Tab-separated table of C-alpha atoms in Angstrom:
chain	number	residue	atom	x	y	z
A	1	UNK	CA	18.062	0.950	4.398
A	2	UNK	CA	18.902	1.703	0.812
A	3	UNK	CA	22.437	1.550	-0.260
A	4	UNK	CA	21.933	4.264	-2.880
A	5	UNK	CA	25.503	3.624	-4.172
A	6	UNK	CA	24.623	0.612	-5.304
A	7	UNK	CA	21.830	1.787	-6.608
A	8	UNK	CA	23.492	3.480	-9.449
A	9	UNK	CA	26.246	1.115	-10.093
A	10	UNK	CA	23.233	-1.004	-11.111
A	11	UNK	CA	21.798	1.522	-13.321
A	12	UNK	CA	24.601	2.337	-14.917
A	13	UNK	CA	25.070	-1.053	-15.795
A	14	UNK	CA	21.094	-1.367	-16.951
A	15	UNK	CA	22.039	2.091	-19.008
A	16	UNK	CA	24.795	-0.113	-20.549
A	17	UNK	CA	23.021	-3.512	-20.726
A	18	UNK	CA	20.069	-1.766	-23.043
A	19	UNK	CA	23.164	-0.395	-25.569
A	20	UNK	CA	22.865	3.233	-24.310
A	21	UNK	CA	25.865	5.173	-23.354
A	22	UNK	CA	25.376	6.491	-18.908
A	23	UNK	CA	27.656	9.485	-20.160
A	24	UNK	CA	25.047	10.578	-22.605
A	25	UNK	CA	23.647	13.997	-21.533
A	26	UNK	CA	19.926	12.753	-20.438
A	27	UNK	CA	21.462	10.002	-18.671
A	28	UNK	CA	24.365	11.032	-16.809
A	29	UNK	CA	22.679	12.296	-13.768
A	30	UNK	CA	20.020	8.679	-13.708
A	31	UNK	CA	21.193	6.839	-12.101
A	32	UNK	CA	21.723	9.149	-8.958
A	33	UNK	CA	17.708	9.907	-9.771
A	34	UNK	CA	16.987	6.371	-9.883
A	35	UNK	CA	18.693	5.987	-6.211
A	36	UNK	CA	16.764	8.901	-4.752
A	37	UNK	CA	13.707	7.523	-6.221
A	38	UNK	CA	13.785	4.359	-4.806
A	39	UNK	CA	14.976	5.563	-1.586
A	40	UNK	CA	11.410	7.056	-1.451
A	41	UNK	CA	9.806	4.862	-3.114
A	42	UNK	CA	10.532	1.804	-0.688
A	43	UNK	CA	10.849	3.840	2.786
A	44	UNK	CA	8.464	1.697	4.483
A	45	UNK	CA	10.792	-1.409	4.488
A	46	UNK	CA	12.331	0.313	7.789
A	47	UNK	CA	9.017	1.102	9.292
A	48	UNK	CA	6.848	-1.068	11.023
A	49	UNK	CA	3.217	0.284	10.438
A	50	UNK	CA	1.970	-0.956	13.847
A	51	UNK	CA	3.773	1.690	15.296
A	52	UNK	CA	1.467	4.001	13.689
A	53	UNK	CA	-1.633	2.727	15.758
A	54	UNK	CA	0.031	2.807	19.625
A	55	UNK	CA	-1.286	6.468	19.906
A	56	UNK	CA	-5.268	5.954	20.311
A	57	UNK	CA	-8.488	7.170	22.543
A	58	UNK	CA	-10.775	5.137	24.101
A	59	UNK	CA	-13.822	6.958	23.462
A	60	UNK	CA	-16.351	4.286	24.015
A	61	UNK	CA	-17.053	4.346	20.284
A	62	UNK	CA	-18.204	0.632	19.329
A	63	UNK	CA	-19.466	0.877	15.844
A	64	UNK	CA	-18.033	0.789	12.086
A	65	UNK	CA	-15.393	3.006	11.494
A	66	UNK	CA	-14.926	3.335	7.743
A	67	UNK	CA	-12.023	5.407	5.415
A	68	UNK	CA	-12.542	5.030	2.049
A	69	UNK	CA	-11.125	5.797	-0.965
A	70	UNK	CA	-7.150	6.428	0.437
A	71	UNK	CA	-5.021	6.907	-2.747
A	72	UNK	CA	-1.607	4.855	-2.946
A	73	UNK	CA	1.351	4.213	-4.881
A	74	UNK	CA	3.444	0.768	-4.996
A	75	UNK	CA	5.789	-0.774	-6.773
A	76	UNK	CA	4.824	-4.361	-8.238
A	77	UNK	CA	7.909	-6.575	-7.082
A	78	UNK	CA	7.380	-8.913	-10.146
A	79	UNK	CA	8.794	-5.920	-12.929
A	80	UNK	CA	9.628	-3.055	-10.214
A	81	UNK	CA	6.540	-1.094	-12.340
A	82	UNK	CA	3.834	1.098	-10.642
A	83	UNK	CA	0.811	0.069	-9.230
A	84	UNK	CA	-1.587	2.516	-7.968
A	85	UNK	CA	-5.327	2.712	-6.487
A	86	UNK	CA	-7.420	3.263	-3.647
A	87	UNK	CA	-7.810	1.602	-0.523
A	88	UNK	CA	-10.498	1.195	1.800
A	89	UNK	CA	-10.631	0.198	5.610
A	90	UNK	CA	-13.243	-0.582	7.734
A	91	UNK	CA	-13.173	-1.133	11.747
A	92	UNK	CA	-14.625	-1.662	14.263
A	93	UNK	CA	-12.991	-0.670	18.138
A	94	UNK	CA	-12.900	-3.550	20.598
A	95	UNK	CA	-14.940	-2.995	24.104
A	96	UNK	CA	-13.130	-0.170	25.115
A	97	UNK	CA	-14.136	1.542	21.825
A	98	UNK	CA	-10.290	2.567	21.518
A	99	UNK	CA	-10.240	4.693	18.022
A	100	UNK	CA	-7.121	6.134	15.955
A	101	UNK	CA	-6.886	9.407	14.408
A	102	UNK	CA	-8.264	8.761	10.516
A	103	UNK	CA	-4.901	9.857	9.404
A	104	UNK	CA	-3.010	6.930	11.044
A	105	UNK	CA	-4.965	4.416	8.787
A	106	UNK	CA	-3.755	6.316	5.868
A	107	UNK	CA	-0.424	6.334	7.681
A	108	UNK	CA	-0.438	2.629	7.118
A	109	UNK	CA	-1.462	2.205	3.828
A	110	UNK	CA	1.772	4.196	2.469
A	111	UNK	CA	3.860	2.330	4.698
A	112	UNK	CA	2.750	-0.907	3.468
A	113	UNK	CA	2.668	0.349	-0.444
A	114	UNK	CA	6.637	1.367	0.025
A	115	UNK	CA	7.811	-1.909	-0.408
A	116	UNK	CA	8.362	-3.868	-2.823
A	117	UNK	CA	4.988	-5.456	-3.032
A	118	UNK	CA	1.971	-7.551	-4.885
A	119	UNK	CA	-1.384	-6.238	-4.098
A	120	UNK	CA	-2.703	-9.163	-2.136
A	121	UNK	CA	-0.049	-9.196	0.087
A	122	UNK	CA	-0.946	-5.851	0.550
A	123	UNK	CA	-3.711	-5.927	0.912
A	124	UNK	CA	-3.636	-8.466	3.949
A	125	UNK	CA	-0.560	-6.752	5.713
A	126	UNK	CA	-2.716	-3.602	5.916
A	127	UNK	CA	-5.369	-5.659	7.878
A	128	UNK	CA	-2.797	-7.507	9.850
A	129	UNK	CA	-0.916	-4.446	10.792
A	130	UNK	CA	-4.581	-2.681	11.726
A	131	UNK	CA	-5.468	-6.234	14.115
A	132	UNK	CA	-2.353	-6.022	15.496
A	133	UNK	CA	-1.647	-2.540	16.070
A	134	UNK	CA	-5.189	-1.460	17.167
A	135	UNK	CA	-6.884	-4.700	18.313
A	136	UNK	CA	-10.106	-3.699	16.991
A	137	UNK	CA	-13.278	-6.476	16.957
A	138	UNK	CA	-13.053	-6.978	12.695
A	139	UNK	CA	-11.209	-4.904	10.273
A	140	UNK	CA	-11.867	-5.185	6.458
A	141	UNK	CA	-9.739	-3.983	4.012
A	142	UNK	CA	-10.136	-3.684	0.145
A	143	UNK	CA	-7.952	-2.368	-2.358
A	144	UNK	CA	-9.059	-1.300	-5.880
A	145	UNK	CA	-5.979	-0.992	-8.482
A	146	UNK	CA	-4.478	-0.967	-11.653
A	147	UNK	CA	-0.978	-2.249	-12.391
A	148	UNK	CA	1.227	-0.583	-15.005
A	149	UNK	CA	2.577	-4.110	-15.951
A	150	UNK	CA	-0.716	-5.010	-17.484
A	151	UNK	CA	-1.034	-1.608	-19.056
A	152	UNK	CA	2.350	-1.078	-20.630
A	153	UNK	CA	3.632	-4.348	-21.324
A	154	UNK	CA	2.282	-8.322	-21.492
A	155	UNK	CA	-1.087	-8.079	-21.954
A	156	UNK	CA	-1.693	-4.340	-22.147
A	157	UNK	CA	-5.063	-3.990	-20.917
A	158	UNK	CA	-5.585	-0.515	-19.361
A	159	UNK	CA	-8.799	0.306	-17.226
A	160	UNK	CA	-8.355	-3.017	-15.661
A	161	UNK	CA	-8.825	-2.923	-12.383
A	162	UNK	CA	-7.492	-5.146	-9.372
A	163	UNK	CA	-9.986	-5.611	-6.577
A	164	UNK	CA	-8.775	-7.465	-3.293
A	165	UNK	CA	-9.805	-7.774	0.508
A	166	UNK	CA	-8.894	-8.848	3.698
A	167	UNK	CA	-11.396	-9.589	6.095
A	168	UNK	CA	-10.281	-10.123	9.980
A	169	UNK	CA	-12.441	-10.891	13.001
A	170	UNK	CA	-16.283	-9.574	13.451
A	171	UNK	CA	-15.956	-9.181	9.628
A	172	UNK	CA	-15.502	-12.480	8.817
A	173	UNK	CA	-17.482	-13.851	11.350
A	174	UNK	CA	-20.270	-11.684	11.168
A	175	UNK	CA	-22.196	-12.059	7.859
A	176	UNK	CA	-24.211	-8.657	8.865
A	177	UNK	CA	-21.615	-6.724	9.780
A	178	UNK	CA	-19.771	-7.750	6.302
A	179	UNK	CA	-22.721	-6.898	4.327
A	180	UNK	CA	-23.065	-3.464	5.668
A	181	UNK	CA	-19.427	-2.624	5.609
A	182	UNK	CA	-19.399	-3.272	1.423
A	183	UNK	CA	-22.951	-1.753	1.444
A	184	UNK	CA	-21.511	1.743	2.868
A	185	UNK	CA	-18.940	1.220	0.566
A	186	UNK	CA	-20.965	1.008	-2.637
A	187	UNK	CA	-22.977	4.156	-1.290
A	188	UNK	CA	-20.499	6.387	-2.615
């Protein structure tokens, strides 16, 4: 849980610490912003995004399942800047062919991205959280991104791009199965 009153005590001493006055017009009402903010911004470190897989249908379905292209917003724990992308998940059901509503998967993703976070940790808690919520044969996850910390500061490189996966049961074992998984993904 945020403690949003702490929250602004800190940013009216960061108002401070950069020589800026907190009772300055355009800054009085920050740091109450700033709290709100980051209560939204890091919701999902009360939420466990298994939870988000228990409803599911055993529809006999026992081949790929693949969302692509799910948008996301994080916050890089290393300078508490934005990172942002796409992510894209591929399953496949175990023998029972259990499925999840598409919008569960996407579910996850935001839970996971509202945390504090670095994108290959991310990127494998949204796999774990699929293997352990679902129990599907192989689930493959990759996450495209750019980081604001490269763009606006350090190195300021913009249009570079992040690209990381996690690859869990049939797709790891399987070279097939891995092969067509990234080929459906470049057939945008």
């Amino acid at each position: 849980m945020i403690d949003e009153a702490e929250v602004r005590k800190a940013v009216v001493a960061i108002i401070k610490a950069i020589g800026e006055d907190p009772e300055r017009e355009g800054l009085v009402d920050t740091p109450r912003r700033v709290a709100e903010m980051y209560a939204e911004l890091f919701r999902g470190l009360d939420i466990d995004p298994r939870e988000e897989l228990a409803v599911g249908y055993e529809l006999g379905h026992r081949e790929m399942v693949i969302v692509r292209d799910i948008p996301f917003y994080s916050m890089c724990e290393h300078h508490l800047l934005p990172f942002y992308g796409v992510v894209h998940i591929g399953y496949i059901p175990d023998v029972s062919g259990r499925v999840v509503g598409l919008s569960k998967l996407a579910r996850v993703v935001e839970i996971v991205a509202k945390r504090p976070q670095i994108q290959e940790r991310m990127t494998s808690d949204i796999a774990d959280a699929i293997m352990e919520g679902l129990k599907p044969s192989g689930v493959a996850v990759v996450l495209q991104a750019e980081h604001l910390c490269m763009i606006m500061r350090g190195v300021k490189k913009p249009g570079s791009n992040i690209i990381t996966s996690a690859i869990r049961g049939a797709f790891r074992n399987k070279t097939e199965t891995r092969t067509e998984f990234f080929s459906l993904l470049q057939g945008k």
